[in-house]
Tab-separated table of C-alpha atoms and ligand atoms in Angstrom:
chain	number	residue	atom	x	y	z
A	1	MET	CA	-80.548	-100.704	-8.100
A	2	GLY	CA	-76.717	-100.656	-10.109
A	3	ARG	CA	-73.339	-99.012	-9.921
A	4	ASN	CA	-74.174	-95.836	-11.969
A	5	ILE	CA	-72.584	-93.001	-9.518
A	6	ILE	CA	-72.560	-89.161	-10.549
A	7	VAL	CA	-70.406	-87.200	-8.551
A	8	ALA	CA	-71.071	-83.791	-9.221
A	9	GLY	CA	-68.950	-81.169	-8.839
A	10	ALA	CA	-65.459	-81.931	-9.051
A	11	GLY	CA	-64.651	-81.475	-4.919
A	12	HIS	CA	-61.545	-83.354	-3.529
A	13	GLY	CA	-63.928	-85.524	-1.589
A	14	GLY	CA	-66.240	-86.679	-4.445
A	15	LEU	CA	-62.402	-87.284	-6.653
A	16	ALA	CA	-61.614	-89.822	-3.741
A	17	ALA	CA	-64.569	-91.199	-3.855
A	18	ALA	CA	-65.134	-91.275	-7.289
A	19	TYR	CA	-61.123	-93.170	-7.405
A	20	HIS	CA	-62.185	-96.161	-5.137
A	21	LEU	CA	-65.592	-96.763	-6.532
A	22	ALA	CA	-63.809	-97.106	-9.954
A	23	LYS	CA	-61.026	-98.328	-9.191
A	24	ASN	CA	-64.091	-101.371	-8.224
A	25	GLY	CA	-65.584	-101.538	-11.340
A	26	TYR	CA	-68.502	-98.695	-10.949
A	27	HIS	CA	-69.098	-96.320	-13.122
A	28	VAL	CA	-68.342	-92.904	-12.533
A	29	THR	CA	-69.209	-89.552	-14.051
A	30	VAL	CA	-67.793	-86.428	-12.789
A	31	TYR	CA	-69.742	-83.372	-13.603
A	32	GLU	CA	-67.985	-79.757	-13.529
A	33	ARG	CA	-68.721	-76.288	-14.366
A	34	ALA	CA	-65.245	-75.805	-15.075
A	35	ALA	CA	-64.605	-75.521	-18.408
A	36	GLN	CA	-61.716	-77.606	-18.088
A	37	ALA	CA	-59.195	-79.444	-15.611
A	38	SER	CA	-56.527	-77.240	-15.784
A	39	GLU	CA	-59.008	-74.184	-14.549
A	40	LEU	CA	-59.591	-75.856	-11.414
A	41	GLY	CA	-57.712	-74.597	-7.632
A	42	TYR	CA	-55.915	-71.526	-7.550
A	43	GLU	CA	-51.833	-70.591	-7.993
A	44	TRP	CA	-51.302	-70.373	-3.704
A	45	GLU	CA	-50.158	-73.275	-2.035
A	46	ASP	CA	-51.043	-75.264	1.493
A	47	PHE	CA	-50.862	-76.467	3.878
A	48	PHE	CA	-52.298	-79.674	4.668
A	49	GLU	CA	-51.539	-83.154	6.820
A	50	ALA	CA	-48.623	-85.255	6.209
A	51	ASN	CA	-50.719	-88.564	5.596
A	52	THR	CA	-53.841	-87.266	4.165
A	53	PHE	CA	-52.614	-89.376	1.062
A	54	GLU	CA	-52.590	-92.625	2.987
A	55	ARG	CA	-55.195	-91.617	5.374
A	56	ALA	CA	-57.380	-91.741	1.795
A	57	GLY	CA	-56.739	-94.675	0.316
A	58	LEU	CA	-55.060	-92.136	-2.325
A	59	PRO	CA	-51.132	-92.746	-4.270
A	60	ALA	CA	-48.860	-90.033	-2.632
A	61	PRO	CA	-47.145	-87.697	-4.626
A	62	GLU	CA	-43.295	-87.986	-4.811
A	63	THR	CA	-43.208	-84.632	-3.650
A	64	GLY	CA	-44.502	-82.567	-1.316
A	65	THR	CA	-44.079	-82.735	1.944
A	66	VAL	CA	-41.659	-80.110	3.895
A	67	PRO	CA	-41.192	-79.590	7.523
A	68	LYS	CA	-44.011	-78.426	8.957
A	69	VAL	CA	-43.617	-74.906	9.365
A	70	PRO	CA	-44.549	-73.151	13.047
A	71	ILE	CA	-46.939	-70.800	12.712
A	72	SER	CA	-46.555	-67.608	15.867
A	73	PHE	CA	-49.966	-66.134	17.231
A	74	TYR	CA	-49.897	-62.389	17.886
A	75	GLY	CA	-51.778	-61.281	20.437
A	76	PRO	CA	-53.712	-57.700	19.945
A	77	ASP	CA	-51.315	-56.356	22.106
A	78	PRO	CA	-47.804	-55.464	20.423
A	79	GLU	CA	-45.669	-55.447	23.455
A	80	ASP	CA	-47.007	-58.658	24.172
A	81	GLU	CA	-44.679	-62.331	23.365
A	82	PRO	CA	-46.611	-64.136	20.343
A	83	ILE	CA	-47.273	-67.674	20.989
A	84	CYS	CA	-45.476	-70.183	18.730
A	85	GLN	CA	-46.213	-73.547	17.936
A	86	ALA	CA	-42.727	-75.692	18.601
A	87	PHE	CA	-42.309	-78.989	16.013
A	88	ASP	CA	-39.194	-81.371	16.524
A	89	ALA	CA	-37.322	-81.593	13.167
A	90	ASN	CA	-39.385	-84.198	12.400
A	91	ASP	CA	-42.604	-83.658	11.768
A	92	VAL	CA	-43.371	-82.683	7.954
A	93	ALA	CA	-47.036	-81.826	6.584
A	94	MET	CA	-47.861	-81.786	2.786
A	95	HIS	CA	-47.457	-78.739	1.066
A	96	MET	CA	-48.784	-77.867	-2.147
A	97	ASN	CA	-49.653	-75.489	-4.703
A	98	ARG	CA	-53.756	-75.761	-5.438
A	99	LYS	CA	-53.229	-76.458	-9.217
A	100	GLU	CA	-50.627	-78.855	-8.748
A	101	LEU	CA	-53.134	-80.644	-6.501
A	102	CYS	CA	-55.960	-80.978	-8.396
A	103	ALA	CA	-54.322	-82.066	-11.316
A	104	THR	CA	-52.763	-84.880	-9.212
A	105	LEU	CA	-56.289	-85.867	-8.284
A	106	ILE	CA	-57.581	-85.615	-11.468
A	107	ARG	CA	-55.527	-87.855	-12.851
A	108	THR	CA	-55.435	-90.491	-10.456
A	109	ALA	CA	-59.603	-90.628	-11.463
A	110	ARG	CA	-58.892	-90.704	-14.520
A	111	ASP	CA	-56.532	-93.675	-14.545
A	112	ALA	CA	-58.833	-95.769	-12.271
A	113	GLY	CA	-61.500	-95.295	-15.110
A	114	VAL	CA	-63.750	-92.038	-13.884
A	115	GLN	CA	-65.206	-90.622	-16.508
A	116	PHE	CA	-65.313	-86.225	-16.756
A	117	VAL	CA	-67.784	-83.581	-18.029
A	118	PHE	CA	-66.572	-80.504	-18.023
A	119	GLY	CA	-68.548	-76.803	-18.663
A	120	CYS	CA	-71.661	-78.313	-17.151
A	121	THR	CA	-73.090	-76.033	-14.267
A	122	ILE	CA	-75.163	-77.989	-12.066
A	123	ASP	CA	-79.222	-76.357	-11.023
A	124	SER	CA	-80.550	-78.482	-8.568
A	125	ALA	CA	-81.201	-82.238	-8.177
A	126	ILE	CA	-84.015	-84.251	-9.456
A	127	LEU	CA	-86.070	-86.443	-6.853
A	128	ILE	CA	-88.625	-89.473	-7.770
A	129	GLY	CA	-90.353	-89.571	-4.501
A	130	ASN	CA	-88.030	-88.835	-1.313
A	131	ARG	CA	-84.682	-90.426	-3.426
A	132	ILE	CA	-82.199	-88.159	-5.374
A	133	VAL	CA	-82.103	-89.621	-9.448
A	134	GLY	CA	-80.270	-87.046	-10.786
A	135	ILE	CA	-79.040	-83.856	-11.729
A	136	ARG	CA	-80.225	-80.599	-13.560
A	137	THR	CA	-77.735	-79.351	-15.276
A	138	SER	CA	-76.692	-76.462	-18.316
A	139	LEU	CA	-76.105	-79.816	-20.599
A	140	GLY	CA	-79.643	-81.589	-19.885
A	141	ASP	CA	-80.711	-84.047	-17.155
A	142	PHE	CA	-78.271	-87.182	-15.819
A	143	THR	CA	-79.437	-89.643	-14.258
A	144	ALA	CA	-77.709	-92.144	-11.135
A	145	ASP	CA	-77.615	-94.718	-8.884
A	146	LEU	CA	-76.012	-92.334	-6.172
A	147	VAL	CA	-75.129	-89.025	-6.895
A	148	ILE	CA	-72.414	-87.310	-4.832
A	149	ASP	CA	-72.201	-83.966	-3.328
A	150	ALA	CA	-68.822	-82.097	-3.902
A	151	CYS	CA	-69.995	-78.557	-4.792
A	152	GLY	CA	-68.450	-76.506	-2.182
A	153	VAL	CA	-69.997	-74.919	0.206
A	154	ASP	CA	-73.339	-72.654	-1.894
A	155	SER	CA	-74.295	-75.916	-3.507
A	156	PRO	CA	-76.990	-75.985	-5.710
A	157	LEU	CA	-77.710	-79.687	-4.981
A	158	ARG	CA	-77.943	-79.428	-1.128
A	159	THR	CA	-79.789	-76.270	-2.043
A	160	SER	CA	-82.370	-77.784	-3.694
A	161	LEU	CA	-83.496	-80.333	-1.588
A	162	PRO	CA	-86.692	-80.855	0.251
A	163	ALA	CA	-86.536	-79.643	3.391
A	164	TYR	CA	-88.417	-82.311	5.130
A	165	LEU	CA	-85.169	-84.305	4.586
A	166	GLY	CA	-82.975	-82.320	7.898
A	167	ILE	CA	-80.209	-81.236	5.516
A	168	GLN	CA	-79.311	-77.833	6.203
A	169	LYS	CA	-79.560	-75.837	2.836
A	170	THR	CA	-77.801	-72.775	3.228
A	171	LEU	CA	-75.479	-71.453	5.918
A	172	LYS	CA	-76.081	-68.377	8.715
A	173	LYS	CA	-73.870	-66.160	9.303
A	174	TYR	CA	-70.861	-66.942	11.565
A	175	GLU	CA	-70.663	-70.354	9.798
A	176	TYR	CA	-69.183	-69.465	6.249
A	177	ILE	CA	-65.974	-66.922	6.269
A	178	TYR	CA	-65.069	-64.550	3.090
A	179	ALA	CA	-61.547	-64.848	2.317
A	180	TYR	CA	-58.936	-62.805	0.427
A	181	ARG	CA	-55.494	-64.197	-0.285
A	182	ALA	CA	-52.802	-62.852	-2.226
A	183	TYR	CA	-48.959	-63.342	-2.423
A	184	PHE	CA	-46.979	-60.242	-2.606
A	185	ASN	CA	-43.827	-59.180	-3.506
A	186	ARG	CA	-41.258	-58.796	-0.990
A	187	LEU	CA	-38.464	-56.292	-0.454
A	188	ALA	CA	-35.084	-56.085	-0.884
A	189	GLY	CA	-33.555	-54.907	2.321
A	190	PHE	CA	-35.447	-57.184	4.641
A	191	GLU	CA	-33.247	-60.005	4.604
A	192	ASP	CA	-33.170	-60.508	8.345
A	193	VAL	CA	-36.549	-60.051	8.789
A	194	ARG	CA	-37.195	-64.619	9.465
A	195	ASN	CA	-39.668	-67.040	7.336
A	196	GLU	CA	-41.955	-66.614	9.996
A	197	TYR	CA	-46.562	-67.799	9.676
A	198	LYS	CA	-47.705	-65.565	11.632
A	199	VAL	CA	-51.313	-65.101	12.722
A	200	TYR	CA	-53.756	-62.554	14.458
A	201	PHE	CA	-56.991	-62.999	15.749
A	202	VAL	CA	-57.990	-59.446	16.221
A	203	GLU	CA	-57.580	-56.581	13.686
A	204	ASP	CA	-58.722	-53.447	14.391
A	205	GLY	CA	-61.347	-54.845	16.519
A	206	LYS	CA	-63.164	-56.870	14.153
A	207	ALA	CA	-63.647	-60.329	14.248
A	208	GLY	CA	-61.720	-62.701	11.560
A	209	LEU	CA	-59.102	-64.211	10.572
A	210	THR	CA	-55.605	-62.606	9.759
A	211	TRP	CA	-52.217	-64.244	9.079
A	212	ALA	CA	-49.208	-62.400	7.095
A	213	ILE	CA	-46.742	-66.455	5.681
A	214	THR	CA	-43.236	-64.500	5.141
A	215	THR	CA	-41.121	-67.263	2.062
A	216	GLU	CA	-38.119	-65.976	0.632
A	217	GLU	CA	-39.700	-64.307	-2.370
A	218	THR	CA	-43.236	-63.778	-1.023
A	219	VAL	CA	-45.039	-62.494	1.507
A	220	ASP	CA	-48.664	-64.222	1.331
A	221	LEU	CA	-51.309	-62.184	3.185
A	222	LEU	CA	-54.887	-63.884	3.628
A	223	ILE	CA	-57.454	-62.196	5.635
A	224	ALA	CA	-61.209	-63.997	6.504
A	225	ARG	CA	-63.966	-61.914	7.500
A	226	PHE	CA	-67.837	-63.182	8.253
A	227	GLU	CA	-68.957	-59.925	6.594
A	228	PRO	CA	-68.714	-59.232	2.820
A	229	PHE	CA	-65.269	-56.808	2.171
A	230	GLY	CA	-64.145	-55.178	-1.043
A	231	GLN	CA	-60.707	-53.712	-1.843
A	232	GLU	CA	-61.071	-50.385	0.587
A	233	GLU	CA	-60.700	-53.035	3.722
A	234	ILE	CA	-57.948	-54.957	1.535
A	235	ASP	CA	-56.084	-51.914	1.096
A	236	ARG	CA	-56.646	-50.796	5.068
A	237	MET	CA	-55.344	-54.028	6.155
A	238	HIS	CA	-52.060	-54.536	3.656
A	239	GLU	CA	-52.067	-50.835	5.485
A	240	ILE	CA	-51.672	-52.300	8.973
A	241	PHE	CA	-49.850	-55.791	7.875
A	242	LYS	CA	-47.190	-53.081	6.154
A	243	ALA	CA	-46.583	-51.477	9.636
A	244	ASP	CA	-45.827	-54.469	11.474
A	245	ASN	CA	-44.719	-56.498	8.519
A	246	PRO	CA	-41.801	-53.860	6.757
A	247	HIS	CA	-40.472	-56.502	4.418
A	248	LEU	CA	-44.055	-56.716	2.983
A	249	GLY	CA	-44.520	-54.740	-0.519
A	250	ASP	CA	-46.990	-53.747	-3.022
A	251	THR	CA	-46.878	-56.169	-6.204
A	252	LEU	CA	-49.531	-58.159	-5.944
A	253	VAL	CA	-47.222	-61.609	-7.042
A	254	LEU	CA	-50.584	-64.619	-7.319
A	255	GLY	CA	-54.118	-64.665	-6.392
A	256	GLY	CA	-56.448	-61.712	-4.666
A	257	GLN	CA	-60.089	-63.565	-5.123
A	258	ILE	CA	-61.917	-63.320	-2.230
A	259	THR	CA	-63.164	-66.754	-1.676
A	260	LYS	CA	-65.854	-68.301	1.098
A	261	ILE	CA	-64.981	-71.434	3.457
A	262	PRO	CA	-67.242	-73.056	5.840
A	263	LEU	CA	-67.023	-72.872	9.014
A	264	ARG	CA	-68.333	-74.886	11.642
A	265	ARG	CA	-68.964	-78.366	12.287
A	266	PRO	CA	-70.393	-80.997	9.628
A	267	LEU	CA	-73.898	-80.878	9.007
A	268	ALA	CA	-75.601	-82.753	10.916
A	269	VAL	CA	-77.089	-85.083	8.600
A	270	LEU	CA	-75.032	-85.303	4.874
A	271	VAL	CA	-77.435	-88.725	3.502
A	272	ALA	CA	-81.011	-89.081	2.395
A	273	ASP	CA	-82.449	-91.365	-0.659
A	274	GLY	CA	-79.318	-91.012	-3.888
A	275	TYR	CA	-77.479	-88.353	-1.789
A	276	ALA	CA	-73.670	-87.993	-0.125
A	277	ALA	CA	-72.574	-84.943	0.685
A	278	VAL	CA	-68.340	-84.249	0.932
A	279	GLY	CA	-66.629	-81.598	1.700
A	280	ASP	CA	-67.350	-78.068	1.555
A	281	SER	CA	-70.615	-78.671	0.778
A	282	ALA	CA	-70.861	-80.808	3.610
A	283	CYS	CA	-69.180	-78.844	5.799
A	284	MET	CA	-66.223	-80.297	6.672
A	285	THR	CA	-63.703	-78.531	7.426
A	286	VAL	CA	-61.897	-77.894	10.587
A	287	PRO	CA	-63.877	-74.219	12.323
A	288	ILE	CA	-60.775	-72.192	13.335
A	289	THR	CA	-58.448	-72.467	10.350
A	290	GLY	CA	-60.898	-73.538	7.349
A	291	SER	CA	-58.576	-76.078	6.694
A	292	GLY	CA	-60.432	-78.583	4.703
A	293	ILE	CA	-58.626	-80.988	2.886
A	294	THR	CA	-57.463	-83.423	5.025
A	295	ASN	CA	-60.633	-84.247	6.015
A	296	SER	CA	-62.346	-83.849	2.472
A	297	LEU	CA	-60.250	-86.619	0.881
A	298	CYS	CA	-60.751	-88.672	3.792
A	299	ALA	CA	-64.462	-88.570	4.127
A	300	GLY	CA	-64.846	-89.502	0.635
A	301	LYS	CA	-62.760	-92.804	1.035
A	302	ILE	CA	-64.918	-93.442	4.237
A	303	LEU	CA	-67.826	-92.964	1.671
A	304	ALA	CA	-66.346	-94.910	-0.843
A	305	ASP	CA	-66.401	-97.583	2.139
A	306	THR	CA	-69.526	-97.234	2.251
A	307	VAL	CA	-71.012	-97.592	-0.842
A	308	LEU	CA	-68.681	-100.571	-1.996
A	309	ALA	CA	-70.308	-102.334	1.699
A	310	ASP	CA	-73.544	-101.934	-0.037
A	311	GLN	CA	-74.095	-105.621	-1.185
A	312	ASN	CA	-77.580	-104.659	-2.843
A	313	GLU	CA	-76.577	-101.495	-4.287
A	314	GLU	CA	-79.020	-99.594	-2.594
A	315	TYR	CA	-77.863	-96.425	-1.551
A	316	SER	CA	-80.561	-95.421	0.161
A	317	ALA	CA	-80.400	-92.941	3.522
A	318	VAL	CA	-80.308	-96.323	5.879
A	319	THR	CA	-76.967	-97.855	3.938
A	320	LEU	CA	-74.805	-94.551	3.757
A	321	TRP	CA	-75.873	-93.910	7.673
A	322	GLN	CA	-72.969	-95.865	8.125
A	323	TYR	CA	-70.870	-93.157	5.569
A	324	GLN	CA	-72.280	-90.170	8.545
A	325	ARG	CA	-71.945	-92.196	11.293
A	326	GLU	CA	-67.988	-93.406	10.323
A	327	PHE	CA	-67.036	-89.712	10.031
A	328	ILE	CA	-68.558	-88.329	12.733
A	329	ASP	CA	-66.246	-91.261	15.000
A	330	LYS	CA	-62.981	-90.573	13.308
A	331	ILE	CA	-62.916	-86.469	12.098
A	332	GLY	CA	-67.111	-85.063	12.508
A	333	ASP	CA	-66.268	-85.331	17.070
A	334	THR	CA	-64.041	-83.057	16.981
A	335	MET	CA	-64.854	-80.672	14.357
A	336	SER	CA	-68.278	-79.849	16.213
A	337	LEU	CA	-65.686	-79.427	19.427
A	338	ILE	CA	-63.374	-76.893	17.589
A	339	ASP	CA	-67.112	-74.970	16.273
A	340	ILE	CA	-67.324	-74.745	19.807
A	341	GLY	CA	-64.373	-73.113	20.787
A	342	LYS	CA	-65.175	-70.838	17.257
A	343	GLU	CA	-67.285	-69.593	20.031
A	344	LEU	CA	-65.150	-68.693	22.629
A	345	LEU	CA	-62.863	-66.735	20.209
A	346	LEU	CA	-66.474	-65.096	18.670
A	347	ALA	CA	-66.952	-64.367	22.082
A	348	LEU	CA	-64.334	-63.240	23.611
A	349	LYS	CA	-63.698	-58.982	23.607
A	350	LYS	CA	-60.032	-57.515	22.297
A	351	GLU	CA	-59.153	-57.137	26.009
A	352	ASP	CA	-59.866	-60.768	26.486
A	353	PHE	CA	-56.971	-61.374	24.038
A	354	ALA	CA	-54.985	-59.368	25.352
A	355	TYR	CA	-55.461	-61.255	29.082
A	356	PHE	CA	-54.691	-64.321	27.386
A	357	PHE	CA	-51.226	-63.266	25.742
A	358	HIS	CA	-50.199	-61.084	28.725
A	359	ASN	CA	-51.083	-64.411	31.091
A	360	LYS	CA	-49.736	-65.913	29.255
A	361	ILE	CA	-52.991	-68.322	29.653
A	362	LEU	CA	-51.840	-70.761	26.450
A	363	THR	CA	-48.416	-71.778	25.993
A	364	SER	CA	-46.022	-73.552	22.945
A	365	GLU	CA	-46.871	-76.207	24.563
A	366	ASP	CA	-50.688	-76.215	24.492
A	367	ILE	CA	-50.489	-75.517	20.583
A	368	SER	CA	-48.047	-77.732	19.448
A	369	PHE	CA	-49.883	-80.743	19.272
A	370	ASN	CA	-49.583	-82.522	15.542
A	371	ASN	CA	-51.887	-81.981	12.607
A	372	ASN	CA	-51.637	-85.708	11.680
A	373	GLU	CA	-53.548	-86.824	14.550
A	374	MET	CA	-56.477	-85.276	14.814
A	375	SER	CA	-58.548	-86.404	17.194
A	376	ALA	CA	-60.387	-84.494	19.972
A	377	LYS	CA	-57.972	-86.830	22.220
A	378	ALA	CA	-55.081	-85.865	20.799
A	379	VAL	CA	-55.560	-82.517	21.330
A	380	LEU	CA	-56.581	-82.478	24.531
A	381	SER	CA	-53.718	-84.763	25.132
A	382	HIS	CA	-52.217	-82.609	26.884
A	383	PHE	CA	-54.395	-80.825	28.935
A	384	THR	CA	-53.435	-82.323	32.049
A	385	PRO	CA	-55.440	-81.750	35.605
A	386	SER	CA	-52.460	-79.909	36.389
A	387	VAL	CA	-52.382	-78.238	33.532
A	388	ILE	CA	-55.749	-76.953	33.431
A	389	VAL	CA	-55.071	-76.596	37.286
A	390	ASP	CA	-52.652	-74.261	36.636
A	391	ARG	CA	-54.655	-72.529	33.725
A	392	LEU	CA	-57.634	-72.278	35.656
A	393	LYS	CA	-55.746	-70.239	38.406
A	394	LYS	CA	-54.088	-68.243	36.090
A	395	ILE	CA	-57.992	-67.134	34.500
A	396	GLY	CA	-59.602	-67.378	37.326
A	397	ALA	CA	-58.879	-63.499	38.218
A	398	ASN	CA	-60.653	-62.507	34.876
A	399	ARG	CA	-64.325	-62.660	36.179
A	400	GLU	CA	-65.923	-62.250	32.839
A	401	LEU	CA	-63.808	-65.316	30.449
A	402	THR	CA	-64.252	-67.898	33.520
A	403	ARG	CA	-67.538	-67.146	33.304
A	404	ARG	CA	-67.127	-67.300	29.362
A	405	ILE	CA	-65.102	-70.972	29.964
A	406	SER	CA	-67.401	-72.837	32.185
A	407	GLY	CA	-69.926	-71.920	30.247
A	408	ILE	CA	-67.822	-73.293	26.823
A	409	ALA	CA	-66.918	-76.249	29.189
A	410	ALA	CA	-70.698	-77.305	29.908
A	411	ARG	CA	-70.976	-77.233	26.633
A	412	ALA	CA	-69.003	-79.295	25.561
A	413	GLY	CA	-70.125	-81.989	27.819
A	414	ARG	CA	-73.154	-81.705	26.390
A	415	LEU	CA	-71.884	-81.760	22.975
A	416	THR	CA	-70.515	-85.333	24.107
A	417	LEU	CA	-73.240	-86.118	25.425
A	418	THR	CA	-75.276	-85.779	22.131
A	419	LEU	CA	-72.862	-87.062	20.236
A	420	SER	CA	-73.250	-89.994	22.011
A	421	LEU	CA	-77.087	-89.822	21.354
A	422	MET	CA	-76.785	-90.012	16.902
A	423	PRO	CA	-79.118	-93.069	15.889
A	424	ASP	CA	-76.999	-96.665	14.687
A	425	ARG	CA	-79.846	-96.852	12.845
A	426	TYR	CA	-81.503	-94.284	9.682
A	427	TYR	CA	-84.968	-93.219	11.074
A	428	ARG	CA	-85.782	-90.173	8.650
A	429	GLU	CA	-87.791	-88.750	12.124
A	430	ASP	CA	-85.044	-90.126	14.578
A	431	VAL	CA	-82.206	-88.673	12.192
A	432	VAL	CA	-84.326	-84.922	12.428
A	433	ASN	CA	-84.953	-85.059	15.655
A	434	TRP	CA	-81.319	-85.772	16.815
A	435	ALA	CA	-79.849	-82.805	14.359
A	436	THR	CA	-82.291	-80.378	16.003
A	437	LYS	CA	-80.927	-80.934	19.087
A	438	PHE	CA	-76.975	-81.643	17.932
A	439	GLU	CA	-78.175	-78.140	16.269
A	440	ARG	CA	-79.064	-76.404	19.267
A	441	LEU	CA	-75.863	-77.071	20.767
A	442	TYR	CA	-74.925	-73.706	18.667
A	443	ASN	CA	-75.407	-69.667	19.104
A	444	VAL	CA	-74.578	-68.294	16.040
A	445	ALA	CA	-74.204	-64.948	16.448
A	446	PRO	CA	-71.317	-64.111	19.380
A	447	ASP	CA	-72.415	-62.896	22.030
A	448	LYS	CA	-70.353	-59.866	23.567
B	501	FAD	C1	-58.506	-69.506	0.970
B	501	FAD	C2	-58.415	-70.208	0.978
B	501	FAD	C3	-57.541	-70.204	1.489
B	501	FAD	C4	-57.673	-72.736	2.116
B	501	FAD	N1	-56.587	-73.149	2.201
B	501	FAD	C5	-56.484	-73.910	3.186
B	501	FAD	C6	-54.694	-74.992	3.386
B	501	FAD	O1	-53.770	-75.178	3.434
B	501	FAD	N2	-55.278	-75.966	3.899
B	501	FAD	C7	-56.757	-76.958	3.620
B	501	FAD	O2	-56.607	-78.265	4.253
B	501	FAD	N3	-57.724	-76.181	3.718
B	501	FAD	C8	-57.644	-75.252	3.049
B	501	FAD	N4	-58.707	-74.083	2.213
B	501	FAD	C9	-59.875	-75.109	2.439
B	501	FAD	C10	-59.950	-75.907	0.950
B	501	FAD	O3	-59.862	-75.679	0.041
B	501	FAD	C11	-61.547	-77.042	0.546
B	501	FAD	O4	-61.859	-77.274	2.384
B	501	FAD	C12	-61.309	-78.474	0.455
B	501	FAD	O5	-60.771	-77.992	-0.289
B	501	FAD	C13	-62.522	-79.306	0.147
B	501	FAD	O6	-63.233	-77.897	-0.287
B	501	FAD	P1	-64.427	-79.137	-1.493
B	501	FAD	O7	-63.341	-79.691	-2.436
B	501	FAD	O8	-65.365	-80.154	-1.068
B	501	FAD	O9	-65.051	-78.181	-2.401
B	501	FAD	P2	-64.235	-76.474	-3.695
B	501	FAD	O10	-62.627	-76.507	-3.023
B	501	FAD	O11	-64.898	-75.663	-3.735
B	501	FAD	O12	-64.877	-77.890	-4.697
B	501	FAD	C14	-66.302	-77.520	-5.530
B	501	FAD	C15	-65.678	-77.581	-6.719
B	501	FAD	O13	-67.421	-78.029	-6.971
B	501	FAD	C16	-67.359	-77.595	-8.435
B	501	FAD	N5	-68.885	-76.766	-8.363
B	501	FAD	C17	-69.308	-75.898	-7.691
B	501	FAD	N6	-70.753	-75.696	-7.990
B	501	FAD	C18	-70.990	-75.777	-8.821
B	501	FAD	C19	-72.204	-76.014	-10.372
B	501	FAD	N7	-72.906	-75.964	-9.691
B	501	FAD	N8	-72.090	-76.898	-11.131
B	501	FAD	C20	-71.092	-77.542	-12.099
B	501	FAD	N9	-69.423	-78.081	-10.470
B	501	FAD	C21	-70.092	-76.782	-9.330
B	501	FAD	C22	-66.591	-76.445	-8.171
B	501	FAD	O14	-66.275	-75.032	-9.857
B	501	FAD	C23	-65.138	-76.983	-7.257
B	501	FAD	O15	-64.498	-77.550	-8.906
B	501	FAD	C24	-58.706	-72.742	2.097
B	501	FAD	C25	-59.756	-72.423	1.057
B	501	FAD	C26	-59.729	-71.459	0.590
B	501	FAD	C27	-60.879	-71.111	-0.038
């Protein structure tokens, strides 16, 4: 084999892998549907972890870190106090305009020698036998020694792969969410309203996630739903937000499109001969919040390191399996655990949420973990035995909630066991069997 790499789609993780591989002498070409680099990204600003560039081995931009903005979680009953994160003044996060982030990643990759072909729509993978050898596109067929799939949540490459490879082609309901994001003007006369990052889990009984982030000049609205929705629902939610946020104006300043975000554990199988998926195409987002920038960029680095270590230049499922193992060990195990937590949220009724808030079952300290340390250990470290006993006592009065939480705890135990049984080496039959067991741990339909 050789060192000719295709990155399909200019997704974040693909760009990170492209940078590392080109820097090490590989011939890397990114094929991207957008007509030009300036079309990539969105006109909005995203938060992600402060140490992302360092962890992903990428040159860090000079600006972008800001003090962490604490999130306040609001329950369904306006009488209940929100649960607010508390950070100390030294806690920082990255806060970047998405277009600027994409432009930075592309510039970094280009400087390392990566080639870009814009205006190229990928249709499917090209296979010879079991091996992915290239991509079929609107500009013709292109072949390579390895195809990195960074085409996002609905990757046409992933969906074109034969089922026997064990790579999940399409996502089921509740494994992705539709998100509307838009910035509206902030009305004058409400200067006393403090800048705040408000998250609501239940709106009008509909499962989903909504937020309103108030800044000096705008209010950034996000409405996310598991069902497709349109302008009527956006207008309805805008009115609901206005009732709770009287400073929210009607003028759309930025954004306003609906996009899809994967909201599940990573795919159970990320690799095949000549193929590796990264970023949203491999479902690497945090399954409750949908944040995926840090995980994608870090996965890109893990993938590149695996390719660089493949001295025989095989890029087979056997040699790429190291990427899957390391990603799951460092990041994917936590995401898989959080996905079980997501199912609890989906199963809770409005009154169960109200019970949580009313009885202060979660506290500020519980949710103030530092995202720069996203290991399961760091997230759960606050829950010492005495804290758990205290919370169980509070929950104990609600038998239905106790039943659900015990069920989730048992599944978390089974997940830990299943992850520990992930095959050390790639034999397709073993991997597909393991993937089936892993997927069986998740029920996608909320049982209300
Ligand atoms: C509303 C919203 C808010 C978000 N907020 C945050 C946040 O605050 N923090 C955070 O960390 N994450 C956030 N995310 C998630 C984050 O955007 C992704 O998880 C992350 O960018 C990784 O996605 P990706 O780069 O793999 O895929 P994408 O960003 O989808 O990139 C895929 C690329 O492939 C290209 N492509 C797709 N199909 C084809 C084709 N057929 N042919 C050629 N090219 C193709 C696309 O044009 C695109 O350039 C948010 C997402 C959304 C939608």
